Amino acid sequence: MTTETTVPARVDVVVVGAGVAGAIATRELVEAGFSVVCLEQGDWTPRSEFTGATKDWELAAQRNWHPNPNVRGMTADYPIDVSESDVNPLMYAGVGGSSILYGAHWVRSLPSDFRVRTLDGVADDWPLTYEDLQPYYERMDEQMGVSGLGDDPTYPETAAPPLPPLPIGRIGIRAAKGMDALGWHWWPAPNAIASRASRGREACVRRGTCQTGCPEGAKSSTDITHWPEAIARGAVLVTGARVSEVTVDDRGLATGATWLDREGVRQHTRADVVILAANGVGTPRLMLMSSSQRFPDGLANSSGLVGRRLMMHPYAAVNGVYDEDLESWLGPAGQSIVSAQFYETDASRGFVRGAKWQVMPSGGPLGNRSGYGGRAVAGGTDELAGWGADFHAQSRRAFGRSFEWGIIAEDLPDEGNRVVLSDSLLDSSGLPAPKIVYRSSENTRKLLEFHRDRAREAHLAAGAIETFDTPLMRDCGWHLLGTARMGTDPADSVVDQYGRSHDVPNLYLMDGSTFVTSSGMNPTATIAALALRSVEHLIAGRRSQVVPA
Amino acid sequence: MNPIQIGLMDPAHVSEQLSDEEREAYAMLADELIPAAEGMPAASEVDVHRRWIDQALRLRPDLRLHLKVAIAAVGTGDSPRQVAIGLAKEQPEIFAALGQLTAGAYYMDDRVRDAMGYPGQEARRLVDDTDEYLEMLGRVVERGPVFREIPR
């Protein structure tokens, strides 16, 4: 795929970030006749680089394909100071953004997620409703080619996913039997993974390596689903372009973006409108880096909320071991089945809000060891527990015979949890790295404890002979949310419901940073639906859009 | 902290390749971690020390120094088991790297995979398994919505 040819010096819109939201926005804009430059700090990732079909897979997943940029340490990644965080943020820098490595769990938020203040007296309501977003969810299901089964009672009536469901496999059947015995909700999981060839994607082959990149091109990452068409229609995608500042004029309007090319040469692209789609860490980082005389506390930050209210979805899991071969290395991974049984608030539990559950495979033998390794089968306590004869006994007992009920805890906003600029750590371009200050709350701890107990019951009801808890994973910060929240009042929000800055009317944010609350669902479907809604609003209002001279 | 920082090894003397002596010393350590048992071969029986460890280090070059430190501890008079226990107790980072590389290398061998019944992350033809669960799913539908209605 070729990208940049000559980068025009001035365009209608400059988009920062070629991930999910940046791709959706760019494609809509070029279809509507706008000239667009998208600046992406990473590169294209050829499918041939993914190691899932080789023996390299599991060891490569621990380093070059690890979702934590601090582990990966690639030039395109910026380092992140996590010395004051319970959770490591995870992301990928490149065309397609984190959709290159995500699990493609394509689920929507629920109606209650947009009304948590009204219903539960905590956090804030969103300035829009589920019903406002539902048509955009449905259209994004089509654009991303989601596989799944309709009529899930988790949601109000809506269109079924466009592609048939992927197999839930032996792990899904086993898990479903447990939920059935308990009378709990479960459903075959929706995934943005093709169950048959569709819109430039091949059919899934259940390789199970989705989270290190799909070698088949069956997973919907926007380098496949959106960028080829956007570029064909005239979008200019510049890779290796690290944006250092959004520039402004005397009127406080955004005038474009300053960026460093691969050689470190400073460039500037002038634009009438600037869209930031750099994720919930990258977007506030750039806004804070874009301080100026007019915006001394960071761009569009009169509320003081840029970078604050970071939510990252603390994640716990309960793994169950069974006495039958479940082929639990098989994909999709991806999710097999999901449950919203304990999603909504029940005050008797001693906490508010809830969590989504999903069954996922347990990976290859090395990944399996990370779940069960180091535990002596015979109950020994010596330093070599999990090694020696135990190494094999453990493998025989758990490998291929275990799966995970994963728990995504709704993370409530707290202004103390935030993204700031590091005063000591720099990226490879010499720009300040982000620093994360993040502590999970008492509500989260109670929530996860309750859910782990229920997930253990689900495993036991399904016939598990043994269970293992992971109370809180450190490498779980896939979902970077809330750091420039939307709202109606400029005093307590950064953007309006369409992602437009209250302070800078030609600056738009289209990523997880605009979330008011996190929901307990994987957020990519919501990020995508919001991006589509926002960009259509921008296009519809083009004649009244304020732009710099 | 890496092995250089903790003063265990002079980086000037860390070669890229493992020497024959290092491989033999590593074999003893690897077999302590992964012996022949439960019908599975020992690490050295499948050439972890001569073949697969090189593949593992290609993928995890960041752990090369850790492995060298672990190997250097063999031959100090302690048995391989005593060395492994000592590393686990006193240098857990070195021990973790040793374990990660050795297990990763071991699982690359086809004899090991065959014995485990693991075909690797192979491609499978998609099958429709909805018939296996539709009856159960019917009961989920009968129980009705799980989302909370929003008061208007």
XYZ file of C-alpha atoms in Angstrom, chain A residues 251-444:
194
model
C -8.492 34.147 17.196
C -7.814 30.901 18.975
C -8.693 28.765 15.977
C -6.661 25.707 15.069
C -4.575 26.322 11.969
C -3.098 22.879 11.442
C -0.456 20.585 12.860
C 3.289 20.754 13.200
C 4.947 17.381 12.784
C 8.327 15.728 12.528
C 9.035 13.553 9.520
C 11.169 10.403 9.527
C 14.318 12.453 9.321
C 13.223 14.617 12.215
C 12.581 17.578 9.949
C 9.835 19.846 11.196
C 6.865 20.162 8.844
C 3.564 21.983 9.067
C 0.271 21.112 7.437
C -2.248 23.912 7.414
C -5.919 23.001 7.689
C -9.330 24.542 8.226
C -10.270 21.804 10.687
C -8.135 19.604 12.926
C -9.322 16.202 14.149
C -7.431 14.436 16.912
C -7.859 10.671 16.904
C -4.740 9.614 18.765
C -6.400 7.628 21.585
C -7.161 8.520 25.197
C -3.487 8.959 26.031
C -2.097 10.384 22.796
C -4.835 12.978 22.309
C -4.553 14.669 25.729
C -0.772 14.404 25.464
C -0.850 16.361 22.225
C -3.293 18.900 23.637
C -1.056 19.437 26.646
C 1.981 19.740 24.355
C 0.075 22.372 22.358
C 0.062 24.988 25.084
C 0.546 28.530 23.885
C 0.192 32.079 25.056
C -3.495 31.856 24.290
C -3.886 28.388 25.806
C -1.298 28.288 28.615
C -2.745 25.168 30.248
C -2.920 23.173 27.063
C -5.080 23.452 23.983
C -8.835 23.701 24.562
C -8.370 23.170 28.278
C -10.378 25.975 29.903
C -12.208 23.290 31.898
C -8.937 21.933 33.253
C -10.130 18.448 32.325
C -7.754 17.657 29.478
C -5.943 14.515 30.596
C -8.168 13.995 33.630
C -10.767 11.308 34.381
C -8.673 8.590 32.745
C -10.464 5.241 32.754
C -8.723 2.014 31.685
C -11.095 -0.838 32.525
C -9.401 -2.891 35.203
C -9.528 -6.493 34.054
C -9.663 -9.668 36.068
C -10.082 -13.258 35.006
C -10.964 -16.624 36.382
C -9.525 -19.580 34.534
C -11.102 -22.982 34.785
C -9.484 -26.352 34.134
C -11.657 -29.171 32.814
C -11.247 -32.905 32.524
C -11.787 -33.021 28.780
C -9.925 -31.860 25.710
C -11.406 -28.490 24.785
C -8.821 -27.575 22.116
C -8.635 -24.302 23.954
C -5.826 -22.911 21.827
C -8.282 -22.526 18.955
C -9.603 -19.135 17.964
C -11.168 -16.809 17.492
C -9.440 -14.801 20.175
C -11.722 -12.866 19.704
C -14.315 -13.954 22.153
C -16.371 -17.115 22.159
C -19.397 -16.265 24.291
C -20.253 -13.213 26.398
C -22.467 -12.523 29.389
C -24.212 -9.417 30.709
C -25.789 -11.264 33.630
C -24.183 -8.980 36.217
C -23.770 -5.897 34.066
C -26.363 -3.636 35.654
C -26.255 -2.144 39.144
C -27.697 -4.118 42.043
C -27.367 -2.013 45.192
C -27.401 -5.105 47.410
C -23.937 -6.025 46.123
C -22.282 -3.066 47.845
C -21.013 -1.369 44.708
C -22.451 0.323 41.638
C -22.280 -0.644 37.978
C -21.021 -3.957 36.703
C -18.948 -5.818 34.150
C -19.105 -7.650 30.887
C -17.762 -11.194 30.811
C -16.273 -13.041 27.892
C -14.896 -16.496 27.301
C -11.567 -16.487 25.549
C -9.222 -19.299 24.581
C -6.123 -19.819 26.678
C -3.527 -19.645 23.918
C -0.587 -21.876 23.152
C 1.448 -23.807 25.709
C 3.594 -20.855 26.767
C 0.557 -18.616 27.239
C -1.099 -21.440 29.087
C 1.880 -21.554 31.436
C 1.466 -17.856 32.147
C -1.990 -18.732 33.460
C -1.056 -21.837 35.386
C 2.761 -21.893 35.498
C 4.590 -21.873 38.790
C 1.845 -23.686 40.608
C 2.886 -27.089 41.767
C 0.334 -29.697 40.759
C 1.300 -31.871 43.719
C 0.906 -28.944 46.074
C 4.639 -28.504 46.673
C 6.019 -25.189 47.788
C 9.655 -25.389 46.747
C 11.369 -22.791 44.600
C 11.108 -24.958 41.520
C 7.351 -25.409 41.759
C 5.965 -25.683 38.277
C 9.264 -27.070 36.982
C 10.751 -30.533 36.923
C 8.124 -33.246 36.640
C 5.498 -30.639 37.536
C 6.188 -28.899 34.236
C 4.722 -31.813 32.337
C 2.024 -32.672 34.862
C 0.761 -29.119 34.736
C 0.745 -29.065 30.977
C -1.119 -32.355 30.787
C -3.682 -31.142 33.262
C -4.385 -27.670 31.898
C -3.174 -27.250 28.330
C -6.047 -27.471 25.877
C -8.396 -28.125 28.791
C -8.865 -24.654 30.202
C -10.350 -21.320 29.304
C -10.858 -17.909 30.782
C -13.915 -16.034 31.897
C -12.582 -12.488 31.519
C -14.181 -9.623 33.438
C -14.170 -6.035 32.182
C -14.965 -3.810 35.150
C -16.697 -0.523 34.582
C -14.219 2.075 35.708
C -15.783 5.243 37.108
C -14.182 8.609 36.360
C -11.913 10.191 38.960
C -10.197 13.496 38.232
C -7.130 12.245 40.095
C -6.590 9.549 37.462
C -4.912 11.362 34.641
C -2.479 11.747 31.777
C 0.175 14.421 32.273
C 3.406 15.241 30.494
C 6.481 13.594 31.936
C 9.115 16.042 33.115
C 11.924 13.581 32.436
C 10.946 10.962 29.837
C 11.106 11.788 26.113
C 10.071 9.906 22.992
C 12.433 9.160 20.116
C 11.678 12.598 18.647
C 12.576 14.373 21.869
C 8.955 15.151 22.745
C 7.709 14.741 26.311
C 6.312 11.303 26.997
C 2.981 10.914 28.744
C 2.891 9.955 32.387
C -0.055 8.022 33.780
C -1.335 8.589 37.280
C -3.959 5.926 37.914
C -5.303 4.042 40.906
C -8.293 1.713 40.817
C -11.083 2.578 43.211
C -12.724 0.845 46.145
C -15.842 0.415 43.999
C -13.731 -1.359 41.389
